[in-house]
PDB file of C-alpha atoms and ligand atoms in Angstrom:
ATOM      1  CA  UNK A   1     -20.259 -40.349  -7.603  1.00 67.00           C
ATOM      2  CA  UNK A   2     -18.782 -38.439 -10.194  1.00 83.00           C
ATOM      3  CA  UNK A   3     -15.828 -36.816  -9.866  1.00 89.00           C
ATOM      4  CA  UNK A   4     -14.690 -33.496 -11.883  1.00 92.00           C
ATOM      5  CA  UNK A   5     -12.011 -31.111 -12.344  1.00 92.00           C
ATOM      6  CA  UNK A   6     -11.704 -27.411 -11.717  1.00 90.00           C
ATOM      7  CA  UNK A   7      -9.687 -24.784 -12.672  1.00 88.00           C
ATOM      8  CA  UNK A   8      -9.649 -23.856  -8.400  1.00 91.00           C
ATOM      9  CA  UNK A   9      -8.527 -26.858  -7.148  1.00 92.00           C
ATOM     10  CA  UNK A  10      -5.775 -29.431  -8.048  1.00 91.00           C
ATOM     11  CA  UNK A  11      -7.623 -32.771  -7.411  1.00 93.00           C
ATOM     12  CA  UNK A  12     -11.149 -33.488  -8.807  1.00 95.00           C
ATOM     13  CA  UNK A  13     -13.911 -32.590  -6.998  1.00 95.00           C
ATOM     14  CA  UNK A  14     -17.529 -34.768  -6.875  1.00 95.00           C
ATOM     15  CA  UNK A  15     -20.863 -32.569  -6.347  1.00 94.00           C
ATOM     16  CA  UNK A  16     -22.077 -34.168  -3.007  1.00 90.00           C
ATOM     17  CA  UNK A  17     -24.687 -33.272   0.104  1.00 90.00           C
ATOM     18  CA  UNK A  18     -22.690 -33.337   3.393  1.00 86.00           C
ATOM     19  CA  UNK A  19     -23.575 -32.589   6.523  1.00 88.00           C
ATOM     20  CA  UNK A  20     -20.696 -32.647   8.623  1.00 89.00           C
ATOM     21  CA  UNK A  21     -18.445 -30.278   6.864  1.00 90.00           C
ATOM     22  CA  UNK A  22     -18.643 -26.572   6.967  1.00 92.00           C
ATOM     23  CA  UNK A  23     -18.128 -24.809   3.800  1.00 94.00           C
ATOM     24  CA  UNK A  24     -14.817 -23.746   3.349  1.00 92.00           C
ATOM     25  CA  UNK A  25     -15.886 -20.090   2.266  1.00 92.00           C
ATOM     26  CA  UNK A  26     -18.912 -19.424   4.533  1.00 92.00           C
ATOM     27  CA  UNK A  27     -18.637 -21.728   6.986  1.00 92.00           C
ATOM     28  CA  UNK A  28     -22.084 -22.488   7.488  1.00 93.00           C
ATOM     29  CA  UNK A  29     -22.903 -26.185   7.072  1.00 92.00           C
ATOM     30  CA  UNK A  30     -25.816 -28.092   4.891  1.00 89.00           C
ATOM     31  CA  UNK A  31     -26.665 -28.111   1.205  1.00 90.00           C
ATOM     32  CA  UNK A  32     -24.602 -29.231  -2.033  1.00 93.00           C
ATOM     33  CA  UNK A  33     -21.600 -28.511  -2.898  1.00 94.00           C
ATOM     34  CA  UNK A  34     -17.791 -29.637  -4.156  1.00 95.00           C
ATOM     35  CA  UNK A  35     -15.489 -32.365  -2.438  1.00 94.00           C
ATOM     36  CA  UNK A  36     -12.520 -33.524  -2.205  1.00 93.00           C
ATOM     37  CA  UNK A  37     -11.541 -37.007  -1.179  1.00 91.00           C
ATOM     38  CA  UNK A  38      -7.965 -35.702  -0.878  1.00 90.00           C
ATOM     39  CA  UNK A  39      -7.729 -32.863   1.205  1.00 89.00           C
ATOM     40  CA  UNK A  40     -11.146 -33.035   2.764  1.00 89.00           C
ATOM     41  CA  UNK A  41     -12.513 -30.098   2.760  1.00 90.00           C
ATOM     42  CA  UNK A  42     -16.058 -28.875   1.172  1.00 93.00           C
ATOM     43  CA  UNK A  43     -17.603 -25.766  -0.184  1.00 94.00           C
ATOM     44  CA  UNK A  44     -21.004 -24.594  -1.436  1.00 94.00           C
ATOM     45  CA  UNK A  45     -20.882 -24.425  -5.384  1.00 92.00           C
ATOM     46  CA  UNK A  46     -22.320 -20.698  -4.820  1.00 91.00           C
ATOM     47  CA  UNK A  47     -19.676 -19.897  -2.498  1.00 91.00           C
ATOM     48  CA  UNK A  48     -17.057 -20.986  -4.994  1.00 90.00           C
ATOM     49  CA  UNK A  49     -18.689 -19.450  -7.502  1.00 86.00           C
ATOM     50  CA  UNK A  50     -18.820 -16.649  -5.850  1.00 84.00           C
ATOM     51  CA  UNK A  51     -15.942 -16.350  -4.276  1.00 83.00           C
ATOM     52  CA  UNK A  52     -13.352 -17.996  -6.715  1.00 80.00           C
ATOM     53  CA  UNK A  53     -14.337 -17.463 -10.528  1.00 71.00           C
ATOM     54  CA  UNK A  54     -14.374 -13.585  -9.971  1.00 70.00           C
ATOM     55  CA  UNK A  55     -11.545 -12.300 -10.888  1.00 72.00           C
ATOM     56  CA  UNK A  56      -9.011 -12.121  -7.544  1.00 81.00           C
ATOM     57  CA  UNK A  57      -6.642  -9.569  -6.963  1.00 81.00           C
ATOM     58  CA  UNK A  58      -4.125 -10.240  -9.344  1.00 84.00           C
ATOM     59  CA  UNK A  59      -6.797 -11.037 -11.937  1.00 83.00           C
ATOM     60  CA  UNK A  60      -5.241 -15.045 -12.097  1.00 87.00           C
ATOM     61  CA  UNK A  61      -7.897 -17.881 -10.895  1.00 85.00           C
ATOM     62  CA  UNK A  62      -6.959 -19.006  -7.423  1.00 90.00           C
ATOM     63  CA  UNK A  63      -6.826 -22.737  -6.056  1.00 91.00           C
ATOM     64  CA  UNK A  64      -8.342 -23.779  -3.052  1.00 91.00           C
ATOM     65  CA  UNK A  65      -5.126 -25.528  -0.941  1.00 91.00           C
ATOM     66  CA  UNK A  66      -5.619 -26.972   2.247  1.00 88.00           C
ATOM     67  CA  UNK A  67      -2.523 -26.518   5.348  1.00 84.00           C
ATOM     68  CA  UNK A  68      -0.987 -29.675   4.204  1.00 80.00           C
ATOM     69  CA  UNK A  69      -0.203 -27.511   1.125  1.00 75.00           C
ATOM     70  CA  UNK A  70       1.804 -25.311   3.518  1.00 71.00           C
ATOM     71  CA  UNK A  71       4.933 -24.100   3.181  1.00 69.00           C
ATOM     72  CA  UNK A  72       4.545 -24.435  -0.600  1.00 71.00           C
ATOM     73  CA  UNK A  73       4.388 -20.973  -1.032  1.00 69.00           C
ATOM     74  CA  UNK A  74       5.096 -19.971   2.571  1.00 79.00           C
ATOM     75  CA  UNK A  75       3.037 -19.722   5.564  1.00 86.00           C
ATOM     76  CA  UNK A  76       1.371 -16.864   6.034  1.00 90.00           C
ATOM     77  CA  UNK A  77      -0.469 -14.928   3.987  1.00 92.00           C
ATOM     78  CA  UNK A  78       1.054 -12.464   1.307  1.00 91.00           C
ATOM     79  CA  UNK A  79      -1.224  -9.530   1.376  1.00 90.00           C
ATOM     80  CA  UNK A  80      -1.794  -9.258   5.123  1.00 90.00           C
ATOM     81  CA  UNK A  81       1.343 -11.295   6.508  1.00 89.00           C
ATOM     82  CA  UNK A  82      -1.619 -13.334   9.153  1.00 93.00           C
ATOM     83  CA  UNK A  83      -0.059 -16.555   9.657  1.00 93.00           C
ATOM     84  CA  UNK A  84      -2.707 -19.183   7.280  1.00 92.00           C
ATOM     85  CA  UNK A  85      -4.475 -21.446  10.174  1.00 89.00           C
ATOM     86  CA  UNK A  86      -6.783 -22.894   7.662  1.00 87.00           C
ATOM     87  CA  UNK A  87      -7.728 -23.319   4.384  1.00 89.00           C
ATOM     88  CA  UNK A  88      -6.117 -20.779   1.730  1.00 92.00           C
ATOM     89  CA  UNK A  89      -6.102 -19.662  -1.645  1.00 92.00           C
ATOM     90  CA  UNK A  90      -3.307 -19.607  -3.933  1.00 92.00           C
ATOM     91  CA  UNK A  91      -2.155 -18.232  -7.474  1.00 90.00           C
ATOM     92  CA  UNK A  92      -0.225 -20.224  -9.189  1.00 88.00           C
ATOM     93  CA  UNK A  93       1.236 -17.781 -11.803  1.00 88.00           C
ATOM     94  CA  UNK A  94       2.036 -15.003  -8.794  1.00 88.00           C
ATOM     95  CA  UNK A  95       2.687 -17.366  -6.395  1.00 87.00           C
ATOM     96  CA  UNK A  96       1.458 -16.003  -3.553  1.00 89.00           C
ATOM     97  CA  UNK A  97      -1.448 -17.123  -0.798  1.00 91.00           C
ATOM     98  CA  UNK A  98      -4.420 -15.332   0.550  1.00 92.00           C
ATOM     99  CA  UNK A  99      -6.483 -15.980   3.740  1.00 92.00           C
ATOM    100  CA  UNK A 100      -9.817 -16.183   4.112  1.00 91.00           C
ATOM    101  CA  UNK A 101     -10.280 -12.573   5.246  1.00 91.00           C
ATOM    102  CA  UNK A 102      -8.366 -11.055   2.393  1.00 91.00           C
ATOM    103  CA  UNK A 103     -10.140 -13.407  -0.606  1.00 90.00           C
ATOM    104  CA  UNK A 104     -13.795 -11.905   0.689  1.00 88.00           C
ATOM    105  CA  UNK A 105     -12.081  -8.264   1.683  1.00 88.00           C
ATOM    106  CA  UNK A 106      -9.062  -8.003  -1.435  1.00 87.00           C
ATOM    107  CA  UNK A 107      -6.713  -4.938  -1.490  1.00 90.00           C
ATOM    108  CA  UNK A 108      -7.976  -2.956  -4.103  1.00 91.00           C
ATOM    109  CA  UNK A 109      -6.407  -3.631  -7.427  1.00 89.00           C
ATOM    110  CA  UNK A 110      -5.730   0.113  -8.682  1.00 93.00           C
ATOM    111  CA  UNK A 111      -5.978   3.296  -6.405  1.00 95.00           C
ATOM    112  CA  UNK A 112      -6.023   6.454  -7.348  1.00 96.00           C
ATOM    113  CA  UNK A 113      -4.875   9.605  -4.845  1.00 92.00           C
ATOM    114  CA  UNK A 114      -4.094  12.315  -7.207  1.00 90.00           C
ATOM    115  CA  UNK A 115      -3.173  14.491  -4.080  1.00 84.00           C
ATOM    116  CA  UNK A 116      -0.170  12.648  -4.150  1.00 85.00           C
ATOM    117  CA  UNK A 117       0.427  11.125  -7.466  1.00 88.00           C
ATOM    118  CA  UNK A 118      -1.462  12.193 -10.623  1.00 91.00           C
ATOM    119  CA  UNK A 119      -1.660   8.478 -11.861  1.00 95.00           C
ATOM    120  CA  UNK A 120      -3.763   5.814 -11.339  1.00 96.00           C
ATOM    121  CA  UNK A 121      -1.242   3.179  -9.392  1.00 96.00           C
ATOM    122  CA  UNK A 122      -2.278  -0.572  -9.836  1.00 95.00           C
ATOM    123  CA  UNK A 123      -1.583  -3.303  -7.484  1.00 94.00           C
ATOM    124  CA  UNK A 124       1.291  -5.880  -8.309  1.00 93.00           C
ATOM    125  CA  UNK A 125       0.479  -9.055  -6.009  1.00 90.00           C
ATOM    126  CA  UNK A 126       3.492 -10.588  -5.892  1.00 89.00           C
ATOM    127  CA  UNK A 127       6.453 -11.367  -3.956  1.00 89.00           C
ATOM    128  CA  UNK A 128       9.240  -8.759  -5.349  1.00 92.00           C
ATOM    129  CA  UNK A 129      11.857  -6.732  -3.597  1.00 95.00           C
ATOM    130  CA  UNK A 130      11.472  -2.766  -4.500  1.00 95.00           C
ATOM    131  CA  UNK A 131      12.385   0.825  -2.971  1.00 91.00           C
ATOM    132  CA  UNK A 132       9.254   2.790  -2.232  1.00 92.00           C
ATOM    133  CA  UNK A 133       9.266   5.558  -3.812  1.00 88.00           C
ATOM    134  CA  UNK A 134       7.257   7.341  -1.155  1.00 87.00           C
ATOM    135  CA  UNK A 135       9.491   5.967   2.163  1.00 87.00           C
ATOM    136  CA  UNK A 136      12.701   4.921   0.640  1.00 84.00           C
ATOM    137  CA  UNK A 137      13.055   1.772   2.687  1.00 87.00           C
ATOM    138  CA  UNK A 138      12.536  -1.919   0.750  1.00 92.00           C
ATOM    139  CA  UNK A 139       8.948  -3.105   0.369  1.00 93.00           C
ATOM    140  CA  UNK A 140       9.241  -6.992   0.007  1.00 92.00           C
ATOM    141  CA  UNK A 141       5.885  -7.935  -1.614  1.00 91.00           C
ATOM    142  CA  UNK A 142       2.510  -5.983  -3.524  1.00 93.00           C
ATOM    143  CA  UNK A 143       3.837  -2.901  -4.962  1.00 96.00           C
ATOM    144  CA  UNK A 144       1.493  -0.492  -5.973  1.00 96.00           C
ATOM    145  CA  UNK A 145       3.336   0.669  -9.628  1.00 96.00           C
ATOM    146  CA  UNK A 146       2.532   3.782 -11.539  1.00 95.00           C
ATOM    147  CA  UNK A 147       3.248   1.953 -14.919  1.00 93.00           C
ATOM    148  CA  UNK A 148       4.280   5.648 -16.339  1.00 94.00           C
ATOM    149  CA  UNK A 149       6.266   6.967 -13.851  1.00 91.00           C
ATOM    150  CA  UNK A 150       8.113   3.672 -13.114  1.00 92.00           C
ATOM    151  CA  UNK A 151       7.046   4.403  -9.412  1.00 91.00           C
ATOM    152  CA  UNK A 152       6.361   1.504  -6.849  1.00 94.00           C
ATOM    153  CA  UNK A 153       4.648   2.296  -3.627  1.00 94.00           C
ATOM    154  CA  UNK A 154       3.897   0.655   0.088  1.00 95.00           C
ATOM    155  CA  UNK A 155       0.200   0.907  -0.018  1.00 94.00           C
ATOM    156  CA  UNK A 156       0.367   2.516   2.846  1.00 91.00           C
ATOM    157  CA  UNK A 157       2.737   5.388   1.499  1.00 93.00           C
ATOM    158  CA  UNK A 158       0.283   5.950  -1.154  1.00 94.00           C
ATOM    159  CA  UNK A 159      -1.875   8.283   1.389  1.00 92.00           C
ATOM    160  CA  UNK A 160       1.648   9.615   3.060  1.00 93.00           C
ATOM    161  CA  UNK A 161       0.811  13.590   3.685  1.00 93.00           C
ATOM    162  CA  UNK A 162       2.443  15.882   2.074  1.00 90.00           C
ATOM    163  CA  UNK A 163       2.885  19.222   3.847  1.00 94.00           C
ATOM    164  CA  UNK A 164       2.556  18.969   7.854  1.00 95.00           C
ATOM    165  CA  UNK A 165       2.760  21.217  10.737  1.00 95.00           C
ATOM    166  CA  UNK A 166       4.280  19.990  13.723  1.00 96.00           C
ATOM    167  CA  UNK A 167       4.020  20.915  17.406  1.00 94.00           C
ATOM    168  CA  UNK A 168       8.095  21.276  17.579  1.00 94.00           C
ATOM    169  CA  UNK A 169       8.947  23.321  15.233  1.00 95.00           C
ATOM    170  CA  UNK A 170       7.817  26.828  13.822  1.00 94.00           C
ATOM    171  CA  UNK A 171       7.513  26.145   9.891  1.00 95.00           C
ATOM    172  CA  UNK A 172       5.743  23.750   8.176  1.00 95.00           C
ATOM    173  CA  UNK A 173       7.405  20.475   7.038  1.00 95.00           C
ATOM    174  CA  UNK A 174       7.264  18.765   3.408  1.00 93.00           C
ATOM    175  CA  UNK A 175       8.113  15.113   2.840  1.00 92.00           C
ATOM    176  CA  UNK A 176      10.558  14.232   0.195  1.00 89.00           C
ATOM    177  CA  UNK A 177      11.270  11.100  -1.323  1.00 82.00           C
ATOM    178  CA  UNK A 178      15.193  11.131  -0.314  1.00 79.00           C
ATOM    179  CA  UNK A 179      17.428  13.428   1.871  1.00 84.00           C
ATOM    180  CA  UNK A 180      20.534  13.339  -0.241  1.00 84.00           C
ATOM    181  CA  UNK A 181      24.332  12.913   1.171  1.00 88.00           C
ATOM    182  CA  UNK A 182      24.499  14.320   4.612  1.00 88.00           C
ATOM    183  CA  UNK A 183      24.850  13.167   8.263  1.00 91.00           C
ATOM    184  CA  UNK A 184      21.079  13.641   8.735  1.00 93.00           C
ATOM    185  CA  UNK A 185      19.883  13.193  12.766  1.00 94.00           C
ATOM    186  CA  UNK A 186      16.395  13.852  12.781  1.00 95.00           C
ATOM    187  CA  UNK A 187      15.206  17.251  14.639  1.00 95.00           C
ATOM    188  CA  UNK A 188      12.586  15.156  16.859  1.00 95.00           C
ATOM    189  CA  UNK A 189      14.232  11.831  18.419  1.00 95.00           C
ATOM    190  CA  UNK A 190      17.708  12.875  17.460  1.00 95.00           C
ATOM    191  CA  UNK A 191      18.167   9.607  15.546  1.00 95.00           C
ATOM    192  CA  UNK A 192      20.114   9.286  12.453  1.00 94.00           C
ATOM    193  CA  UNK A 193      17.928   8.969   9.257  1.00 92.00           C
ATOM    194  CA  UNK A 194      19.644   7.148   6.174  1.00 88.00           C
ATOM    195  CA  UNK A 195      20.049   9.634   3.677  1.00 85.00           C
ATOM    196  CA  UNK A 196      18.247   7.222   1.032  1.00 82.00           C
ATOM    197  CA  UNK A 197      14.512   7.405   2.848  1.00 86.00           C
ATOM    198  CA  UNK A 198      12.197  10.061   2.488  1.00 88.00           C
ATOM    199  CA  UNK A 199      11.654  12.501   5.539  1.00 93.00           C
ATOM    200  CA  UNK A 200      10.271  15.631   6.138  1.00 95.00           C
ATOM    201  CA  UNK A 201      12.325  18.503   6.007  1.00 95.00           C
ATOM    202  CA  UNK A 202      11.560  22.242   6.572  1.00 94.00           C
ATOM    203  CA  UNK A 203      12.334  24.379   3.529  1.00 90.00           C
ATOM    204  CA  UNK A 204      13.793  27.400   5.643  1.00 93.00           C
ATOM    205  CA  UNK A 205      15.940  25.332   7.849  1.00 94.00           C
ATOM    206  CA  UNK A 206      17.407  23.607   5.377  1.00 90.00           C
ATOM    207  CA  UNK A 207      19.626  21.356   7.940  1.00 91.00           C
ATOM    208  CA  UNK A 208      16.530  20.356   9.410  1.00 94.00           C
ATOM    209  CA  UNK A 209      15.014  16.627   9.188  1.00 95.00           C
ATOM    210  CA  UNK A 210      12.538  14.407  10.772  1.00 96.00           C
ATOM    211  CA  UNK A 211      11.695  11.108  10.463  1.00 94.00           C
ATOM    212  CA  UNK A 212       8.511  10.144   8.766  1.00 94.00           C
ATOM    213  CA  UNK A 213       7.377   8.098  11.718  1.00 92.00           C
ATOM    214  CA  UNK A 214       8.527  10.984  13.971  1.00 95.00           C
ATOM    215  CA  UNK A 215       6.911  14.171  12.474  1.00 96.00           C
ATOM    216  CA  UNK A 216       3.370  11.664  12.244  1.00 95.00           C
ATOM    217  CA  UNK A 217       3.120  10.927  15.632  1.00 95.00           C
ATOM    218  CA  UNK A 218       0.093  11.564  17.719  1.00 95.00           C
ATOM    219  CA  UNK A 219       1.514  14.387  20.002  1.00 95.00           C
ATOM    220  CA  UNK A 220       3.614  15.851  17.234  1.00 95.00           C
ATOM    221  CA  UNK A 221       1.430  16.393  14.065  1.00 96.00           C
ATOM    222  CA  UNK A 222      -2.439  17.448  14.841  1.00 94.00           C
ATOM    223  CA  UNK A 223      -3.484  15.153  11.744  1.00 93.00           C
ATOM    224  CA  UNK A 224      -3.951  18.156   9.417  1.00 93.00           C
ATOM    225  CA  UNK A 225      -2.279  18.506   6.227  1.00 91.00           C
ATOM    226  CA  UNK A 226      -1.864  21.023   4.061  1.00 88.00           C
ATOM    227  CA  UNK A 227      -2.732  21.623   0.547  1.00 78.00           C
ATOM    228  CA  UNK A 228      -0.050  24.711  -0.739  1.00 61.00           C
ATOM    229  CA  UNK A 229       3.448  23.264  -0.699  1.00 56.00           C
ATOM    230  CA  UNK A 230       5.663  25.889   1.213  1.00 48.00           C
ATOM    231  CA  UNK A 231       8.108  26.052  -1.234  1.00 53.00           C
ATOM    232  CA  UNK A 232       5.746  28.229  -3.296  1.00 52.00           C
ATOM    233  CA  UNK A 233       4.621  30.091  -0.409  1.00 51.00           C
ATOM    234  CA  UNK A 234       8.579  30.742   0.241  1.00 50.00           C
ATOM    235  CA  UNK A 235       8.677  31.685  -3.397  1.00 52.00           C
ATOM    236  CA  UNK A 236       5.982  34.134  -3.814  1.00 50.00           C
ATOM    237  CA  UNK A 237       7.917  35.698  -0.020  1.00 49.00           C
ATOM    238  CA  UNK A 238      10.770  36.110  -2.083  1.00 50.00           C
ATOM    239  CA  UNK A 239       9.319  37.638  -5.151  1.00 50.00           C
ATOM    240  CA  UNK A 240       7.478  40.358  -3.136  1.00 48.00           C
ATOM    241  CA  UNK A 241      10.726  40.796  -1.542  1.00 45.00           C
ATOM    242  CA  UNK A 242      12.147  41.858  -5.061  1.00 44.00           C
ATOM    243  CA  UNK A 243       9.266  43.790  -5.922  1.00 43.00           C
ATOM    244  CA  UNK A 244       9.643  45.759  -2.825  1.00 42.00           C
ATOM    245  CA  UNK A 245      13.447  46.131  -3.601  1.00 42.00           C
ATOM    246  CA  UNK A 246      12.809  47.359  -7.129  1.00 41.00           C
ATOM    247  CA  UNK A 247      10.256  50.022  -5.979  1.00 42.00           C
ATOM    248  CA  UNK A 248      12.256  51.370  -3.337  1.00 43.00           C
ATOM    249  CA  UNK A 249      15.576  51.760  -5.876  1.00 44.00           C
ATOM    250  CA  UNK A 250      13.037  53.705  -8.355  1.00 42.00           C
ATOM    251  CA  UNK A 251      12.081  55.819  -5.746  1.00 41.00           C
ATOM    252  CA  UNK A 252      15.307  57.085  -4.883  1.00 41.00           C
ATOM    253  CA  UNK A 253      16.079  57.533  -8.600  1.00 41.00           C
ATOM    254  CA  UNK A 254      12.941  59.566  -8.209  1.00 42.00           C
ATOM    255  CA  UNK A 255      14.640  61.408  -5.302  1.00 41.00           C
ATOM    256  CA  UNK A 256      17.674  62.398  -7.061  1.00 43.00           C
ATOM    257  CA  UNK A 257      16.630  63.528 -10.647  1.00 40.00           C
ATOM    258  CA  UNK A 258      16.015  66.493 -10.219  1.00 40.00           C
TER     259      UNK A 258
HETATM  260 ZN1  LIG B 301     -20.650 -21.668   1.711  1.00 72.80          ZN
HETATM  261 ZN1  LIG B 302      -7.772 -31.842  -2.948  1.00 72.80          ZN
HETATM  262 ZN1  LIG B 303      -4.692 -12.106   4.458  1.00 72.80          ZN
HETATM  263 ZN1  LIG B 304      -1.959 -14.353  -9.772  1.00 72.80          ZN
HETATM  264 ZN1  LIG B 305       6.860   3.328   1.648  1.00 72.80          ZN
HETATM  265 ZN1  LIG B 306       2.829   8.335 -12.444  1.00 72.80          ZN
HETATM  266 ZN1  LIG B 307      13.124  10.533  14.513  1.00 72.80          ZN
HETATM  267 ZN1  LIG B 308      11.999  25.621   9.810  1.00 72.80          ZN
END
């Protein structure tokens, strides 16, 4: 038997017919495919194909490693932090691993959500420390970056609403990125909130702050959100207010002339 290397796998692999392995990708068993003597494990040469020459995630060919490879790179895997029970996939240049489940269902590698940022934001897989820009509070692995904004999200942060109403208080809430110095407790669970992570705040109360997590809940916020920002709302209150001022002073300059 002949035995070959690929760019997905670290020993050479010979094209065989076995039976009494299930393919590493599918799982189903039957028909040809690649082996290796090494780590023993077996996968249809479709399935590879398939699965492994398109380009992954972080656009780097993966390897195929088996749990002897463990602890290598860690032990769990890096885009959904599931513990790796079985055969994995890692990049060599990112260093990182990926299960199963997220090599056949990947995080997407760019999203865009204009609602809240006008960029298109593009997946970094890879183990790096950063401050989400959305949150405030350290992300340790696969930023989403907006490359011109020098902006890294949580994934998760990227669909964060914006403007809220919540069953507690009378105004409508906006999230900001960062509360700024102050002793900030927030207005729902009376906690303190670190004055470096975003929060919702109400732009009429300005000593008024809730926790993201807080203002989001289930019997707090209805789920709705809001497209005007209140700010502009409370700006076009206070214009009118002016122009209401400025006709009642002409008026009573009307008033006296005469
Ligand atoms: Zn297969
Ligand atoms: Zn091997
Ligand atoms: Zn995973
Ligand atoms: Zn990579
Ligand atoms: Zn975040
Ligand atoms: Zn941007
Ligand atoms: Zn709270
Ligand atoms: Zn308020």
């Amino acid at each position: 038997m002949t035995e070959k290397k690929f760019p997905f796998h670290d020993h050479p692999l010979a094209y065989e017919k076995l039976d009494r392995f299930s393919c590493i990708l599918c799982k189903k068993k039957g028909g040809f495919g690649y082996f290796c003597d090494k780590c023993y494990f077996w996968g249809h040469k479709e399935c590879i194909k398939r699965s492994l020459l398109h380009p992954s995630p972080c656009k780097h060919s993966l390897k195929i490693y088996t749990l002897e490879a463990l602890g290598y790179a860690g032990d769990h895997c890096h885009f959904c932090r599931d513990y790796l029970l079985d055969d994995f996939f890692h990049c060599l240049i990112c260093n990182i691993n990926m299960d199963l489940k997220c090599l056949k269902d990947p995080p997407p590698s760019s999203i865009y959500h204009p609602k809240n940022h006008m960029h298109m934001l593009t997946l970094l897989p890879r183990v790096v420390t950063f401050t989400c820009n959305a949150c405030g509070v350290e992300g340790k692995r696969n930023p989403y970056v907006c490359l011109e904004c020098n902006l890294m999200f949580h994934k998760d942060c990227i669909y964060l609403p914006r403007v809220i109403s919540i069953n507690c208080h009378d105004h409508r809430i906006s999230r900001i990125f960062h509360l700024g110095l102050g002793d900030w407790k927030c207005g729902i669970c009376r906690q303190k909130i670190s004055c470096s992570h975003g929060a919702f705040t109400c732009l009429r109360c300005p000593s008024l702050a809730f926790h993201l997590k807080c203002a989001m809940k289930d019997d707090v916020w209805d789920g709705k959100e809001f497209e005007a920002e209140p700010k502009e709302e409370l700006e076009d209150e206070l214009e009118d207010d002016s122009e209401e001022e400025i006709e009642d002073d002409s008026s009573e300059e009307e008033i006296e002339e005469p």
